[in-house]
One Martini backbone bead per residue (centre of mass of N, CA, C, O) as a GRO file, in nm:
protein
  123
    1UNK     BB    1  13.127   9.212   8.672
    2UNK     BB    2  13.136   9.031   8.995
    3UNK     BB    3  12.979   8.853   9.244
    4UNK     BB    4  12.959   8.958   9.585
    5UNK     BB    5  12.944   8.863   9.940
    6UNK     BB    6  12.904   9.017  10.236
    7UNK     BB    7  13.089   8.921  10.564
    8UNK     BB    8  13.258   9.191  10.669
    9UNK     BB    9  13.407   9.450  10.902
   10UNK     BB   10  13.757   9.552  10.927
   11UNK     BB   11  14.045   9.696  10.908
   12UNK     BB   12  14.096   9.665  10.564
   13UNK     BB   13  13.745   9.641  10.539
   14UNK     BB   14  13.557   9.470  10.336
   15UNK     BB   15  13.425   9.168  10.314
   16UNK     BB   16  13.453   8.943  10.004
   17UNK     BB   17  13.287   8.676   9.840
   18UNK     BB   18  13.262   8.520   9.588
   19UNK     BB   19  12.988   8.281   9.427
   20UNK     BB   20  13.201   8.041   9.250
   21UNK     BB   21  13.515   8.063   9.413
   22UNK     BB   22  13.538   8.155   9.689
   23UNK     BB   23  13.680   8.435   9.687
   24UNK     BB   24  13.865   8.668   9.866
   25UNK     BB   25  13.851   9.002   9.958
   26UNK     BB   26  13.911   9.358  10.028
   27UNK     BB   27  13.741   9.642  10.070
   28UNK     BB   28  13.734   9.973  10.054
   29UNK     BB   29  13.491  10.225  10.164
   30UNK     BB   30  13.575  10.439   9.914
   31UNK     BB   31  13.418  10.192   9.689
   32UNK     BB   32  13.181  10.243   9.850
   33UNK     BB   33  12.823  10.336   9.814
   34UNK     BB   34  12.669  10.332  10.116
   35UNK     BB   35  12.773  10.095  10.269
   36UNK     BB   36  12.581  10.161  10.556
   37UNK     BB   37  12.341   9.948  10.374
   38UNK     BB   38  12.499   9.694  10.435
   39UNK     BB   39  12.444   9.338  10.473
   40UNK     BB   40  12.520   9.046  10.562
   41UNK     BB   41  12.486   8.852  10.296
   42UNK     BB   42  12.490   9.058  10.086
   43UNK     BB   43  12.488   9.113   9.768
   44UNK     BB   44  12.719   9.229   9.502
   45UNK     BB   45  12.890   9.454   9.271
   46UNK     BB   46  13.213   9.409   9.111
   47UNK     BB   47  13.446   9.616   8.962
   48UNK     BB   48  13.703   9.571   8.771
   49UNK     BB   49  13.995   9.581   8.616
   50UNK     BB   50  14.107   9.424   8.333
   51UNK     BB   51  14.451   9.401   8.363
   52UNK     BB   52  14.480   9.407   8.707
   53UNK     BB   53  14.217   9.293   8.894
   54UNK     BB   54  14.106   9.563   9.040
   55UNK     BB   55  13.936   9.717   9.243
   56UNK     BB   56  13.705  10.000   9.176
   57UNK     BB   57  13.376   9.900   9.236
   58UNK     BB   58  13.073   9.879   9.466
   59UNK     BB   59  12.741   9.760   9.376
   60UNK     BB   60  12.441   9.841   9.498
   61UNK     BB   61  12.147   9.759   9.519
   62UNK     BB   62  11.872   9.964   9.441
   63UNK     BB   63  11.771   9.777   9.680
   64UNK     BB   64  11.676   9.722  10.029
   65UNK     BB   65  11.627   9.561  10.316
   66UNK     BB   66  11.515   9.661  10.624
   67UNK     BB   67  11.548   9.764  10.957
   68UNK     BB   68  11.399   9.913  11.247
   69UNK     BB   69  11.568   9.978  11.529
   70UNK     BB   70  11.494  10.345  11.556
   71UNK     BB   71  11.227  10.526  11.676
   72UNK     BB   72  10.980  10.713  11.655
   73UNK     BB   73  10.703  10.765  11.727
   74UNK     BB   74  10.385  10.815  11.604
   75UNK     BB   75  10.143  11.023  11.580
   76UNK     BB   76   9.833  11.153  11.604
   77UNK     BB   77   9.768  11.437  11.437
   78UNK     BB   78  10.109  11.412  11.266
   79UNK     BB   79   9.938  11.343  10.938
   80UNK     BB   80   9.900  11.616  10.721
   81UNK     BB   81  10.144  11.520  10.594
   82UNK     BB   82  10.280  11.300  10.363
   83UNK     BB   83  10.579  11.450  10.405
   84UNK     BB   84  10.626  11.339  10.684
   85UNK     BB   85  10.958  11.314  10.885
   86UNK     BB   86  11.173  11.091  11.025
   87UNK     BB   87  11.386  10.938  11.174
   88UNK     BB   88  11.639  10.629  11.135
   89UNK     BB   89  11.749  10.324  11.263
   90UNK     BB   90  11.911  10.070  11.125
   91UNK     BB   91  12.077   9.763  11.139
   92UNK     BB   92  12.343   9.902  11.011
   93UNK     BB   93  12.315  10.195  11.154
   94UNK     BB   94  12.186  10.398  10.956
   95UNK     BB   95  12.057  10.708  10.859
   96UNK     BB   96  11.708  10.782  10.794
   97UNK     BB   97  11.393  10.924  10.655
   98UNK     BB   98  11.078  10.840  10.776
   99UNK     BB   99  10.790  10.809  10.789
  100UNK     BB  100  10.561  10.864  11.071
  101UNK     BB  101  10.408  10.525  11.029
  102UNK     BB  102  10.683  10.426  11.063
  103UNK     BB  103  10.825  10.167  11.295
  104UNK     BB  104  10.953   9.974  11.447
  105UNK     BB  105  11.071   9.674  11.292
  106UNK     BB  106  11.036   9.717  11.016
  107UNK     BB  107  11.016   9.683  10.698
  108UNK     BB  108  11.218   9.823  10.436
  109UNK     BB  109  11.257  10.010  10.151
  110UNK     BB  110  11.584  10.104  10.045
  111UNK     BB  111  11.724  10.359   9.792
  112UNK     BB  112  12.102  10.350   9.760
  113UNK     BB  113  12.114  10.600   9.575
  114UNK     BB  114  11.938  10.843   9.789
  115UNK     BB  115  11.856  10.705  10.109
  116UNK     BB  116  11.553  10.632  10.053
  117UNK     BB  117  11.243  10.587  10.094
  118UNK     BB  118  11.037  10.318   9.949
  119UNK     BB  119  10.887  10.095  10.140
  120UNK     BB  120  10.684   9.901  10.329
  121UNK     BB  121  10.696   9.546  10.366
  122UNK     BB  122  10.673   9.497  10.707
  123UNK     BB  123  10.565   9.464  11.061
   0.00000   0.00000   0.00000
């Protein structure tokens, strides 16, 4: 496992720069589970084959923070459960459901195990 800082996404795949020979990479999409989470310049862990030095997978932090880029207001008195639920554009483009409290610019914390909300950070 060795830290590499993503870059960009062209035709390649996802560009990734190694943190400390600035070696770059690019690895394919099918290689990063939940991709559509990550943002320019966030770390990541990339697992190599140990003979072949090929990457093999590559995994984000168990949380990122994002933005929200697009959702509906949340109405007063459509908060009778606190399980209420509504979708929400990330500044990644990802889609994701966020309580009904979360509002447009919000930054939030998604656990990228399973896509999940897991709490407001700033708005």
């Amino acid at each position: 496992r060795r830290p590499y800082q993503y870059l960009y996404k062209d035709d390649m795949g996802f560009n990734f720069m190694h943190t400390e020979t600035f070696e770059q990479i690019p690895i394919t999409e099918g290689l990063i589970e939940n991709a559509d989470l990550m943002k320019e310049g966030q770390i990541i862990e990339i697992n190599f084959h140990a003979e072949t030095e090929t990457p093999l997978t590559a995994e984000l932090p168990a949380f990122v923070e994002l933005q929200i880029i697009q959702t509906i207001p949340g109405e007063k008195g459509n908060t009778a459960s606190s399980t209420a639920l509504k979708p929400a554009t990330l500044e990644t483009g990802a889609e994701i459901m966020v309580p009904i409290f979360v509002n447009q610019d919000d930054i939030i914390k998604v656990d990228t195990r399973d896509r999940s909300y897991s709490e407001r950070v700033r708005n």
